[in-house]
Each structure stands twice: as C-alpha cells, then as structure tokens.
CSV table of N, CA and C in Angstrom, one decimal:
chain,number,residue,atom,x,y,z
A,1,UNK,N,-18.2,0.2,-2.9
A,1,UNK,CA,-17.4,-0.5,-2.7
A,1,UNK,C,-17.4,-0.8,-1.3
A,2,UNK,N,-17.0,-1.9,-0.8
A,2,UNK,CA,-17.1,-2.2,0.8
A,2,UNK,C,-16.1,-0.9,1.7
A,3,UNK,N,-16.2,-0.8,3.2
A,3,UNK,CA,-15.8,-0.2,3.9
A,3,UNK,C,-14.3,-0.2,3.9
A,4,UNK,N,-13.6,0.6,4.1
A,4,UNK,CA,-11.9,0.4,3.9
A,4,UNK,C,-11.7,0.1,5.4
A,5,UNK,N,-11.2,-1.0,5.3
A,5,UNK,CA,-10.5,-1.6,6.7
A,5,UNK,C,-9.1,-1.4,6.5
A,6,UNK,N,-8.6,-1.9,8.0
A,6,UNK,CA,-7.2,-1.8,8.2
A,6,UNK,C,-6.4,-2.8,7.5
A,7,UNK,N,-5.0,-2.9,7.5
A,7,UNK,CA,-4.6,-4.0,6.8
A,7,UNK,C,-4.5,-5.3,7.8
A,8,UNK,N,-4.3,-4.7,9.0
A,8,UNK,CA,-4.5,-5.5,10.2
A,8,UNK,C,-5.7,-6.5,10.3
A,9,UNK,N,-6.8,-5.8,10.0
A,9,UNK,CA,-7.9,-6.6,9.9
A,9,UNK,C,-8.0,-7.6,8.7
A,10,UNK,N,-7.4,-7.7,8.0
A,10,UNK,CA,-7.5,-8.9,7.0
A,10,UNK,C,-6.1,-9.5,7.4
A,11,UNK,N,-5.4,-9.6,8.2
A,11,UNK,CA,-4.3,-10.6,8.5
A,11,UNK,C,-4.3,-12.0,8.7
A,12,UNK,N,-5.8,-12.3,8.9
A,12,UNK,CA,-6.0,-13.9,9.1
A,12,UNK,C,-6.3,-14.3,7.7
A,13,UNK,N,-6.3,-13.8,6.9
A,13,UNK,CA,-6.0,-14.2,5.4
A,13,UNK,C,-4.7,-15.1,5.2
A,14,UNK,N,-3.8,-14.6,5.8
A,14,UNK,CA,-2.4,-15.2,5.2
A,14,UNK,C,-1.6,-16.4,5.7
A,15,UNK,N,-3.2,-16.9,6.7
A,15,UNK,CA,-3.0,-17.9,7.4
A,15,UNK,C,-3.9,-19.0,7.1
A,16,UNK,N,-4.7,-18.3,6.9
A,16,UNK,CA,-6.4,-19.2,6.8
A,16,UNK,C,-6.5,-20.0,5.1
A,17,UNK,N,-5.7,-18.9,4.3
A,17,UNK,CA,-6.3,-19.8,2.8
A,17,UNK,C,-6.0,-20.8,2.8
A,18,UNK,N,-6.3,-21.4,1.8
A,18,UNK,CA,-6.8,-23.4,1.7
A,18,UNK,C,-5.4,-23.6,0.7
A,19,UNK,N,-5.5,-22.8,-0.5
A,19,UNK,CA,-4.5,-22.6,-1.5
A,19,UNK,C,-3.5,-22.1,-1.9
A,20,UNK,N,-4.1,-20.7,-2.5
A,20,UNK,CA,-2.9,-19.6,-3.4
A,20,UNK,C,-3.2,-18.6,-2.5
A,21,UNK,N,-2.4,-18.0,-2.3
A,21,UNK,CA,-2.3,-16.6,-1.8
A,21,UNK,C,-1.3,-15.7,-3.2
A,22,UNK,N,-1.7,-14.5,-3.6
A,22,UNK,CA,-1.2,-14.0,-5.0
A,22,UNK,C,-1.3,-12.7,-4.8
A,23,UNK,N,-0.1,-12.1,-5.1
A,23,UNK,CA,0.0,-10.7,-4.9
A,23,UNK,C,0.3,-9.9,-6.1
A,24,UNK,N,-0.3,-8.7,-6.6
A,24,UNK,CA,0.2,-7.8,-7.2
A,24,UNK,C,0.7,-6.5,-6.6
A,25,UNK,N,2.1,-6.2,-7.2
A,25,UNK,CA,2.7,-4.9,-6.3
A,25,UNK,C,3.0,-4.0,-7.7
A,26,UNK,N,2.5,-2.8,-7.7
A,26,UNK,CA,2.4,-2.1,-8.8
A,26,UNK,C,3.0,-0.4,-8.5
A,27,UNK,N,3.9,-0.5,-7.1
A,27,UNK,CA,3.8,0.8,-6.5
A,27,UNK,C,5.0,1.2,-7.0
A,28,UNK,N,6.1,2.5,-7.1
A,28,UNK,CA,7.1,2.7,-7.7
A,28,UNK,C,8.1,2.6,-6.0
A,29,UNK,N,7.1,2.7,-5.0
A,29,UNK,CA,7.9,2.8,-3.8
A,29,UNK,C,7.1,2.7,-2.5
A,30,UNK,N,7.3,2.3,-1.7
A,30,UNK,CA,6.2,2.1,-0.7
A,30,UNK,C,7.2,2.1,1.1
A,31,UNK,N,6.1,3.3,1.6
A,31,UNK,CA,6.6,4.0,3.0
A,31,UNK,C,7.3,3.0,3.8
A,32,UNK,N,6.1,1.5,3.9
A,32,UNK,CA,7.2,0.7,4.7
A,32,UNK,C,8.5,0.2,4.6
A,33,UNK,N,9.0,0.2,3.5
A,33,UNK,CA,10.2,-0.5,3.1
A,33,UNK,C,11.3,0.7,3.7
A,34,UNK,N,10.9,2.1,3.7
A,34,UNK,CA,11.7,3.1,4.6
A,34,UNK,C,12.2,2.6,5.7
A,35,UNK,N,10.9,1.9,6.6
A,35,UNK,CA,11.1,1.8,7.6
A,35,UNK,C,11.4,0.5,8.2
A,36,UNK,N,11.9,-0.2,7.3
A,36,UNK,CA,12.4,-1.5,7.4
A,36,UNK,C,14.0,-1.5,8.0
A,37,UNK,N,14.2,-2.3,8.6
A,37,UNK,CA,15.7,-2.4,9.1
A,37,UNK,C,16.3,-2.8,8.1
A,38,UNK,N,16.1,-3.5,6.6
A,38,UNK,CA,16.8,-3.4,5.8
A,38,UNK,C,17.4,-2.3,5.1
A,39,UNK,N,16.4,-1.5,5.2
A,39,UNK,CA,16.5,-0.5,4.3
A,39,UNK,C,18.0,0.1,4.3
A,40,UNK,N,18.6,0.7,6.0
A,40,UNK,CA,19.8,1.3,5.5
A,40,UNK,C,21.0,0.0,5.0
A,41,UNK,N,21.0,-1.2,5.7
A,41,UNK,CA,21.8,-2.2,4.9
A,41,UNK,C,21.8,-2.2,3.3
A,42,UNK,N,20.2,-1.8,3.0
A,42,UNK,CA,20.8,-1.8,1.6
A,42,UNK,C,21.0,-0.5,1.2
A,43,UNK,N,20.6,0.5,1.5
A,43,UNK,CA,21.5,2.0,1.1
A,43,UNK,C,23.6,1.7,1.2
A,44,UNK,N,23.5,1.0,2.1
A,44,UNK,CA,24.7,0.8,2.6
A,44,UNK,C,25.5,-0.3,1.1
A,45,UNK,N,24.9,-0.7,0.5
A,45,UNK,CA,24.9,-1.6,-0.6
A,45,UNK,C,25.3,-3.4,0.1
A,46,UNK,N,24.7,-3.7,1.3
A,46,UNK,CA,25.0,-4.7,1.9
A,46,UNK,C,23.8,-5.4,1.2
A,47,UNK,N,24.2,-6.7,1.1
A,47,UNK,CA,23.3,-8.1,1.1
A,47,UNK,C,22.5,-8.6,2.2
A,48,UNK,N,21.3,-9.1,1.9
A,48,UNK,CA,20.4,-9.7,3.0
A,48,UNK,C,19.6,-10.5,2.2
A,49,UNK,N,18.8,-11.6,3.1
A,49,UNK,CA,17.8,-12.6,2.6
A,49,UNK,C,17.0,-12.9,3.7
A,50,UNK,N,16.3,-14.2,3.4
A,50,UNK,CA,15.9,-14.9,4.0
A,50,UNK,C,16.4,-14.4,5.8
A,51,UNK,N,15.4,-14.3,6.3
A,51,UNK,CA,15.8,-14.5,7.7
A,51,UNK,C,14.9,-15.3,8.5
A,52,UNK,N,15.1,-16.4,9.4
A,52,UNK,CA,14.5,-17.4,9.9
A,52,UNK,C,13.1,-16.6,11.1
A,53,UNK,N,13.9,-15.5,11.3
A,53,UNK,CA,13.2,-14.6,12.7
A,53,UNK,C,12.1,-13.8,12.3
A,54,UNK,N,12.2,-13.5,10.7
A,54,UNK,CA,11.2,-12.7,10.6
A,54,UNK,C,9.8,-13.1,10.4
A,55,UNK,N,8.8,-12.8,11.0
A,55,UNK,CA,7.2,-13.2,11.1
A,55,UNK,C,6.8,-13.8,9.5
A,56,UNK,N,7.1,-12.3,8.5
A,56,UNK,CA,6.6,-12.8,7.0
A,56,UNK,C,7.0,-14.4,6.5
A,57,UNK,N,8.6,-14.5,7.1
A,57,UNK,CA,9.3,-15.8,6.6
A,57,UNK,C,8.7,-16.7,7.3
A,58,UNK,N,8.6,-16.5,8.5
A,58,UNK,CA,8.4,-17.8,9.2
A,58,UNK,C,6.4,-18.0,8.9
A,59,UNK,N,5.7,-17.0,8.7
A,59,UNK,CA,4.5,-17.9,8.2
A,59,UNK,C,4.5,-18.5,6.6
A,60,UNK,N,5.3,-18.1,5.5
A,60,UNK,CA,5.7,-18.5,3.9
A,60,UNK,C,6.1,-19.9,4.3
A,61,UNK,N,7.1,-19.7,5.0
A,61,UNK,CA,7.7,-21.1,5.3
A,61,UNK,C,6.7,-22.1,6.0
A,62,UNK,N,6.1,-21.8,6.7
A,62,UNK,CA,4.8,-22.8,7.4
A,62,UNK,C,3.7,-22.7,6.4
A,63,UNK,N,3.3,-21.9,5.7
A,63,UNK,CA,2.3,-22.3,4.7
A,63,UNK,C,2.6,-23.4,3.6
A,64,UNK,N,3.9,-22.6,3.3
A,64,UNK,CA,4.6,-23.8,2.0
A,64,UNK,C,5.1,-25.1,2.2
A,65,UNK,N,5.0,-25.2,3.3
A,65,UNK,CA,5.4,-26.6,4.1
A,65,UNK,C,4.1,-27.6,4.3
A,66,UNK,N,2.7,-26.5,3.9
A,66,UNK,CA,1.3,-27.6,4.2
A,66,UNK,C,0.6,-27.6,2.6
A,67,UNK,N,1.7,-27.4,1.6
A,67,UNK,CA,1.6,-27.3,0.1
A,67,UNK,C,0.7,-26.2,-0.6
A,68,UNK,N,0.4,-25.1,0.6
A,68,UNK,CA,0.1,-23.9,-0.1
A,68,UNK,C,1.4,-23.4,-0.6
A,69,UNK,N,0.6,-22.4,-1.8
A,69,UNK,CA,1.9,-21.2,-2.6
A,69,UNK,C,1.2,-19.6,-2.2
A,70,UNK,N,2.3,-19.3,-2.1
A,70,UNK,CA,2.3,-17.7,-1.9
A,70,UNK,C,3.4,-17.8,-3.3
A,71,UNK,N,2.3,-16.7,-3.9
A,71,UNK,CA,2.8,-15.8,-5.1
A,71,UNK,C,2.8,-14.6,-5.3
A,72,UNK,N,4.0,-13.6,-6.2
A,72,UNK,CA,3.3,-12.6,-6.5
A,72,UNK,C,4.3,-12.1,-7.8
A,73,UNK,N,3.7,-11.0,-8.3
A,73,UNK,CA,4.3,-10.1,-9.5
A,73,UNK,C,4.3,-9.0,-9.2
A,74,UNK,N,5.9,-8.3,-9.0
A,74,UNK,CA,6.2,-7.0,-9.2
A,74,UNK,C,6.6,-6.4,-10.1
A,75,UNK,N,5.8,-4.9,-10.3
A,75,UNK,CA,6.0,-4.2,-11.7
A,75,UNK,C,7.3,-3.2,-11.2
A,76,UNK,N,8.2,-3.6,-12.6
A,76,UNK,CA,9.2,-2.3,-12.2
A,76,UNK,C,9.4,-1.5,-13.8
A,77,UNK,N,9.5,-0.5,-13.0
A,77,UNK,CA,10.0,0.5,-13.8
A,77,UNK,C,11.5,0.4,-15.0
A,78,UNK,N,11.6,0.9,-15.9
A,78,UNK,CA,13.0,1.1,-16.7
A,78,UNK,C,13.5,2.2,-16.9
A,79,UNK,N,14.3,2.8,-16.0
A,79,UNK,CA,15.1,1.9,-15.1
A,79,UNK,C,14.3,1.8,-13.6
A,80,UNK,N,14.7,0.8,-13.1
A,80,UNK,CA,14.0,0.5,-11.6
A,80,UNK,C,14.3,1.6,-10.5
A,81,UNK,N,13.4,2.0,-9.9
A,81,UNK,CA,13.7,3.1,-9.0
A,81,UNK,C,13.9,2.6,-7.9
A,82,UNK,N,14.9,3.5,-6.9
A,82,UNK,CA,15.1,3.4,-5.8
A,82,UNK,C,14.2,2.2,-4.8
A,83,UNK,N,13.0,2.4,-4.6
A,83,UNK,CA,12.4,1.2,-4.1
A,83,UNK,C,12.1,0.1,-4.7
A,84,UNK,N,12.0,-0.2,-6.0
A,84,UNK,CA,11.9,-1.4,-6.8
A,84,UNK,C,13.4,-2.1,-6.6
A,85,UNK,N,14.3,-1.6,-6.2
A,85,UNK,CA,15.8,-2.1,-6.6
A,85,UNK,C,15.7,-3.2,-5.4
A,86,UNK,N,15.4,-2.0,-3.9
A,86,UNK,CA,15.3,-2.6,-2.6
A,86,UNK,C,14.6,-3.9,-2.7
A,87,UNK,N,13.5,-4.0,-3.3
A,87,UNK,CA,12.5,-4.7,-3.1
A,87,UNK,C,12.9,-6.3,-4.3
A,88,UNK,N,13.9,-5.9,-5.4
A,88,UNK,CA,14.5,-6.9,-6.0
A,88,UNK,C,15.4,-7.7,-5.3
A,89,UNK,N,16.1,-6.6,-4.3
A,89,UNK,CA,17.4,-6.9,-3.4
A,89,UNK,C,16.5,-8.1,-2.4
A,90,UNK,N,15.5,-7.6,-1.7
A,90,UNK,CA,14.6,-8.3,-0.4
A,90,UNK,C,13.5,-9.4,-1.0
A,91,UNK,N,13.6,-9.4,-1.8
A,91,UNK,CA,12.5,-10.4,-2.8
A,91,UNK,C,13.4,-11.7,-3.1
A,92,UNK,N,15.1,-12.1,-2.7
A,92,UNK,CA,15.6,-13.1,-2.5
A,92,UNK,C,15.1,-13.6,-1.2
A,93,UNK,N,15.3,-12.4,-0.2
A,93,UNK,CA,14.9,-13.6,1.1
A,93,UNK,C,13.3,-14.2,0.9
A,94,UNK,N,12.3,-13.5,0.3
A,94,UNK,CA,11.1,-14.2,0.2
A,94,UNK,C,11.0,-15.4,-0.5
A,95,UNK,N,12.0,-15.5,-1.4
A,95,UNK,CA,11.9,-16.5,-2.4
A,95,UNK,C,12.8,-18.1,-1.5
A,96,UNK,N,13.6,-17.4,-0.8
A,96,UNK,CA,14.3,-18.7,-0.2
A,96,UNK,C,13.1,-19.2,0.8
A,97,UNK,N,12.0,-18.1,1.7
A,97,UNK,CA,11.3,-18.4,2.6
A,97,UNK,C,10.2,-19.4,2.3
A,98,UNK,N,10.2,-19.5,0.6
A,98,UNK,CA,9.2,-20.0,-0.3
A,98,UNK,C,8.1,-19.3,-0.7
A,99,UNK,N,8.3,-18.2,-1.0
A,99,UNK,CA,7.2,-17.2,-1.9
A,99,UNK,C,8.1,-17.3,-3.3
A,100,UNK,N,7.0,-17.8,-4.2
A,100,UNK,CA,7.3,-17.6,-5.7
A,100,UNK,C,7.7,-16.0,-6.0
A,101,UNK,N,8.6,-15.3,-6.3
A,101,UNK,CA,8.5,-13.5,-6.8
A,101,UNK,C,9.0,-13.7,-8.1
A,102,UNK,N,7.8,-12.7,-9.0
A,102,UNK,CA,8.1,-12.7,-10.3
A,102,UNK,C,8.3,-11.3,-10.3
A,103,UNK,N,8.7,-10.8,-11.6
A,103,UNK,CA,8.9,-9.2,-12.3
A,103,UNK,C,8.4,-9.2,-13.6
A,104,UNK,N,7.9,-8.3,-13.4
A,104,UNK,CA,7.0,-7.8,-15.1
A,104,UNK,C,7.7,-6.3,-15.3
A,105,UNK,N,8.0,-6.1,-16.3
A,105,UNK,CA,8.6,-4.5,-16.9
A,105,UNK,C,7.0,-3.6,-16.6
A,106,UNK,N,6.7,-2.5,-16.0
A,106,UNK,CA,6.0,-1.8,-16.0
A,106,UNK,C,5.2,-1.5,-17.8
A,107,UNK,N,6.1,-1.1,-18.3
A,107,UNK,CA,5.6,-1.0,-19.9
A,107,UNK,C,5.0,-2.2,-20.5
A,108,UNK,N,5.5,-3.4,-20.0
A,108,UNK,CA,4.2,-4.2,-20.9
A,108,UNK,C,3.2,-4.5,-19.7
A,109,UNK,N,3.1,-4.5,-18.5
A,109,UNK,CA,2.3,-4.3,-18.0
A,109,UNK,C,1.1,-3.6,-18.3
A,110,UNK,N,1.6,-2.6,-18.9
A,110,UNK,CA,0.7,-1.1,-19.2
A,110,UNK,C,-0.3,-1.6,-20.6
A,111,UNK,N,1.0,-2.4,-21.6
A,111,UNK,CA,0.4,-2.9,-22.8
A,111,UNK,C,-0.7,-4.0,-22.6
A,112,UNK,N,-0.8,-4.7,-21.4
A,112,UNK,CA,-1.7,-5.9,-20.9
A,112,UNK,C,-2.8,-5.0,-20.3
A,113,UNK,N,-2.9,-3.9,-19.9
A,113,UNK,CA,-4.2,-3.2,-19.5
A,113,UNK,C,-4.3,-3.7,-17.9
A,114,UNK,N,-3.0,-4.3,-17.7
A,114,UNK,CA,-3.0,-4.7,-16.2
A,114,UNK,C,-3.3,-3.5,-15.1
A,115,UNK,N,-4.2,-3.5,-14.0
A,115,UNK,CA,-4.7,-2.3,-13.1
A,115,UNK,C,-3.2,-1.8,-12.6
A,116,UNK,N,-3.2,-0.6,-12.0
A,116,UNK,CA,-2.4,0.3,-11.3
A,116,UNK,C,-2.5,0.1,-9.9
A,117,UNK,N,-3.0,-0.4,-9.2
A,117,UNK,CA,-3.5,-0.7,-7.8
A,117,UNK,C,-3.1,-2.3,-7.4
A,118,UNK,N,-2.4,-2.1,-6.0
A,118,UNK,CA,-2.1,-3.3,-5.4
A,118,UNK,C,-3.3,-4.2,-5.1
A,119,UNK,N,-2.9,-5.4,-5.2
A,119,UNK,CA,-4.2,-6.6,-4.3
A,119,UNK,C,-3.6,-7.6,-3.8
A,120,UNK,N,-4.0,-8.4,-2.8
A,120,UNK,CA,-3.7,-9.9,-2.5
A,120,UNK,C,-5.1,-10.9,-3.4
A,121,UNK,N,-4.9,-11.8,-3.6
A,121,UNK,CA,-6.0,-12.8,-4.4
A,121,UNK,C,-6.0,-13.7,-3.6
A,122,UNK,N,-6.7,-14.1,-2.4
A,122,UNK,CA,-6.6,-15.3,-1.8
A,122,UNK,C,-7.6,-16.6,-2.4
A,123,UNK,N,-7.0,-18.3,-2.8
A,123,UNK,CA,-7.9,-19.0,-3.0
A,123,UNK,C,-8.8,-18.7,-4.4
A,124,UNK,N,-8.7,-17.6,-4.9
A,124,UNK,CA,-9.3,-17.6,-6.2
A,124,UNK,C,-10.9,-16.8,-6.1
A,125,UNK,N,-10.9,-16.2,-4.3
A,125,UNK,CA,-12.3,-15.7,-4.2
A,125,UNK,C,-12.3,-15.1,-3.4
A,126,UNK,N,-11.6,-14.1,-2.8
A,126,UNK,CA,-11.4,-13.1,-2.1
A,126,UNK,C,-10.3,-12.3,-2.3
A,127,UNK,N,-10.5,-10.8,-2.7
A,127,UNK,CA,-9.5,-10.0,-3.0
A,127,UNK,C,-9.3,-8.7,-2.2
A,128,UNK,N,-8.2,-8.6,-1.6
A,128,UNK,CA,-7.9,-7.8,-0.6
A,128,UNK,C,-7.0,-6.7,-1.8
A,129,UNK,N,-8.0,-5.4,-1.9
A,129,UNK,CA,-7.6,-4.7,-2.7
A,129,UNK,C,-7.0,-3.3,-2.0
A,130,UNK,N,-5.5,-2.7,-2.0
A,130,UNK,CA,-4.9,-1.7,-1.5
A,130,UNK,C,-5.5,-0.4,-1.5
A,131,UNK,N,-5.4,0.6,-1.1
A,131,UNK,CA,-5.6,2.0,-1.4
A,131,UNK,C,-4.2,3.0,-0.2
A,132,UNK,N,-3.4,3.5,-1.4
A,132,UNK,CA,-2.2,3.5,-1.1
A,132,UNK,C,-2.2,5.2,-1.5
A,133,UNK,N,-1.6,5.9,-0.6
A,133,UNK,CA,-1.4,7.4,-0.9
A,133,UNK,C,-0.5,7.4,-1.7
A,134,UNK,N,0.0,9.0,-2.4
A,134,UNK,CA,1.1,9.1,-2.9
A,134,UNK,C,2.3,9.2,-2.3
A,135,UNK,N,2.1,9.0,-1.2
A,135,UNK,CA,3.9,8.7,-0.4
A,135,UNK,C,4.2,7.5,-0.4
A,136,UNK,N,3.1,6.6,-0.7
A,136,UNK,CA,3.2,5.2,-0.6
A,136,UNK,C,3.1,4.2,0.6
A,137,UNK,N,2.1,5.2,1.6
A,137,UNK,CA,1.5,4.5,2.7
A,137,UNK,C,0.1,3.7,2.4
A,138,UNK,N,0.3,2.6,2.9
A,138,UNK,CA,-1.6,2.0,2.9
A,138,UNK,C,-2.4,2.6,3.9
A,139,UNK,N,-3.5,3.1,3.2
A,139,UNK,CA,-4.4,3.7,3.9
A,139,UNK,C,-5.6,2.7,4.4
A,140,UNK,N,-5.6,1.4,4.0
A,140,UNK,CA,-6.2,0.3,4.3
A,140,UNK,C,-6.6,0.0,3.3
A,141,UNK,N,-7.7,-1.2,3.0
A,141,UNK,CA,-8.1,-1.8,2.1
A,141,UNK,C,-9.3,-2.3,2.2
A,142,UNK,N,-9.6,-3.0,0.7
A,142,UNK,CA,-11.3,-3.5,0.6
A,142,UNK,C,-11.4,-4.7,0.7
A,143,UNK,N,-12.2,-5.3,1.3
A,143,UNK,CA,-12.1,-6.9,0.9
A,143,UNK,C,-13.1,-7.0,0.3
A,144,UNK,N,-13.1,-7.7,-1.2
A,144,UNK,CA,-14.0,-7.8,-2.5
A,144,UNK,C,-14.2,-9.3,-2.6
A,145,UNK,N,-15.3,-9.6,-2.8
A,145,UNK,CA,-15.6,-11.2,-2.6
A,145,UNK,C,-17.1,-11.4,-3.6
A,146,UNK,N,-17.3,-9.9,-4.6
A,146,UNK,CA,-18.1,-10.2,-5.6
A,146,UNK,C,-17.4,-10.9,-6.5
A,147,UNK,N,-18.3,-11.4,-7.9
A,147,UNK,CA,-17.9,-12.1,-8.8
A,147,UNK,C,-17.1,-11.7,-10.0
A,148,UNK,N,-17.5,-10.4,-9.6
A,148,UNK,CA,-16.4,-9.6,-10.8
A,148,UNK,C,-15.2,-9.1,-10.2
A,149,UNK,N,-15.3,-8.9,-9.3
A,149,UNK,CA,-14.1,-8.3,-9.0
A,149,UNK,C,-13.0,-9.8,-8.9
A,150,UNK,N,-13.5,-10.7,-8.2
A,150,UNK,CA,-12.9,-12.1,-8.1
A,150,UNK,C,-12.4,-12.4,-9.6
A,151,UNK,N,-13.4,-12.8,-10.6
A,151,UNK,CA,-12.8,-12.8,-11.4
A,151,UNK,C,-11.6,-11.8,-12.7
A,152,UNK,N,-12.3,-10.9,-12.4
A,152,UNK,CA,-10.9,-9.7,-12.9
A,152,UNK,C,-9.6,-9.9,-12.1
A,153,UNK,N,-9.8,-10.2,-10.7
A,153,UNK,CA,-8.2,-10.3,-10.6
A,153,UNK,C,-7.8,-11.7,-10.8
A,154,UNK,N,-8.5,-12.2,-11.0
A,154,UNK,CA,-8.1,-14.0,-11.6
A,154,UNK,C,-7.4,-13.6,-13.0
A,155,UNK,N,-8.2,-13.1,-14.1
A,155,UNK,CA,-7.2,-12.7,-15.2
A,155,UNK,C,-6.2,-11.9,-14.9
A,156,UNK,N,-6.4,-11.2,-14.3
A,156,UNK,CA,-4.9,-10.1,-14.0
A,156,UNK,C,-4.0,-11.2,-13.7
A,157,UNK,N,-4.2,-12.1,-12.8
A,157,UNK,CA,-3.1,-12.8,-12.0
A,157,UNK,C,-2.9,-13.2,-13.3
A,158,UNK,N,-3.8,-14.2,-14.2
A,158,UNK,CA,-3.2,-15.4,-15.3
A,158,UNK,C,-2.4,-14.6,-16.3
A,159,UNK,N,-2.7,-12.9,-16.1
A,159,UNK,CA,-1.9,-12.7,-17.6
A,159,UNK,C,-0.6,-12.2,-17.0
A,160,UNK,N,-0.4,-11.6,-15.6
A,160,UNK,CA,0.9,-11.3,-15.2
A,160,UNK,C,1.9,-12.5,-15.1
A,161,UNK,N,1.3,-13.5,-14.4
A,161,UNK,CA,1.9,-14.8,-14.2
A,161,UNK,C,2.7,-15.0,-15.7
A,162,UNK,N,1.6,-15.1,-16.5
A,162,UNK,CA,2.5,-15.9,-17.8
A,162,UNK,C,3.7,-15.2,-18.1
A,163,UNK,N,3.6,-13.8,-18.3
A,163,UNK,CA,4.6,-12.8,-18.6
A,163,UNK,C,6.0,-12.5,-17.5
A,164,UNK,N,5.7,-13.0,-16.5
A,164,UNK,CA,6.7,-12.2,-15.6
A,164,UNK,C,7.8,-13.4,-15.3
A,165,UNK,N,8.8,-12.3,-14.7
A,165,UNK,CA,10.0,-13.7,-14.9
A,165,UNK,C,10.7,-13.7,-13.6
A,166,UNK,N,10.8,-14.9,-13.2
A,166,UNK,CA,11.3,-15.4,-11.6
A,166,UNK,C,12.2,-14.1,-11.4
A,167,UNK,N,12.4,-14.0,-10.0
A,167,UNK,CA,13.3,-12.9,-9.1
A,167,UNK,C,14.5,-13.2,-9.9
A,168,UNK,N,15.1,-14.1,-9.7
A,168,UNK,CA,16.8,-14.2,-9.9
A,168,UNK,C,17.0,-14.4,-11.6
A,169,UNK,N,16.1,-14.6,-12.0
A,169,UNK,CA,16.6,-14.3,-13.8
A,169,UNK,C,16.1,-13.3,-13.8
A,170,UNK,N,15.4,-12.2,-13.5
A,170,UNK,CA,15.1,-10.7,-13.4
A,170,UNK,C,15.9,-10.0,-12.9
A,171,UNK,N,16.6,-9.9,-11.6
A,171,UNK,CA,17.8,-9.4,-11.0
A,171,UNK,C,19.0,-9.5,-12.3
A,172,UNK,N,19.6,-10.6,-13.1
A,172,UNK,CA,20.6,-11.0,-13.9
A,172,UNK,C,20.3,-9.9,-15.5
A,173,UNK,N,19.0,-9.7,-15.2
A,173,UNK,CA,18.7,-8.7,-16.4
A,173,UNK,C,19.0,-7.1,-15.7
A,174,UNK,N,18.7,-6.7,-15.1
A,174,UNK,CA,18.8,-5.5,-14.8
A,174,UNK,C,19.6,-4.9,-14.7
A,175,UNK,N,19.9,-3.9,-15.1
A,175,UNK,CA,21.5,-3.3,-15.1
A,175,UNK,C,21.7,-3.1,-13.2
A,176,UNK,N,22.8,-3.0,-12.9
A,176,UNK,CA,23.3,-2.2,-11.6
A,176,UNK,C,23.4,-1.1,-11.8
A,177,UNK,N,22.9,-0.7,-10.7
A,177,UNK,CA,23.1,1.0,-10.3
A,177,UNK,C,24.0,1.7,-9.9
A,178,UNK,N,24.9,0.5,-9.3
A,178,UNK,CA,26.5,1.2,-8.9
A,178,UNK,C,27.9,1.5,-10.1
C-alpha cells in the first residue's frame, strides 16, 4: 500500500481530472459534517442547499460547465443515521451545483459485495482511498494507480451506479424522522 498522504495533498485531482470524478461514501457519519456551518441548521430543522460561495459548489459548477462529471453514491442504513440524514439534506445543494448524487441502501451494497471504505475514482485511472477512524475523522488517503485497484474501483462504480437512486427520488422514499 502506498504511503498515507493528507487529503489536502490530493486536492489537485478535483480540478485537474479530464472527464469524471466519482465517489463512494460508506460511512454512517463524518466528523467534518459536525464542523459544518450547516450542521446546527440541520439540527434546528432548517433547509439549506446550493451555496454559490461554497468552494466545493464553485468548483463543481466550474468543472461541470466544462462538460466534466461529478458523481457519487452514498450508502444509507435503514433507518438512516443522523449523519446520513444530514447528507441527504445537504446533497441537494451538491445536486444543484451540478453533481449527480445517488443513494443506495447499505443492505443492497452488502449483497452486491461493495467495499466498506470510501474512495474517489478519477478518470477511471486514479483511486484516492480514504482511511477513516471510528470517530469519522479522515486520517489520510492512499493514491492507487495500479491496474488491479483501478479495475476494482471501476467495477464497484458500475455496480453501485446501476442500483443507486437519485437523491431527490431517494429522499421521497425515506420516512421523515420528525
């Protein structure tokens, strides 16, 4: 396994990819979400969405306007955890920015044999595999470009994408927690 590097060290992938940036999100909660300015708003039941000043939304918009694709599949438990409900709520802003966010029940992902780790796949040639601790903190990432890792990530992407449901449609299926 290659050396563990900080997530900041791979930030260039999000601007320099040529065609597609695809993500599998498997965690039940992310520590970074708790630090988000939207977390208190979510806890109060407020809605939030696309933010033209958000660096993530700015970059997604810029890249998709060039014809590139940002896509992700999020695994969701039944019932969803509080962290997953936050991601469902915040996902609409990503969709409005130009990202295609879809959701898949964890039980379906397990039946399909999808991995239990998060990763980004860039242009079907570079895999950025997350190392996340039990508290949902990203400790770093491994950059993998060997054929076996890339082909496996492409197979995971294809299987997950085929069965995942677009965010708006998925939200309509998830019972409210209120």
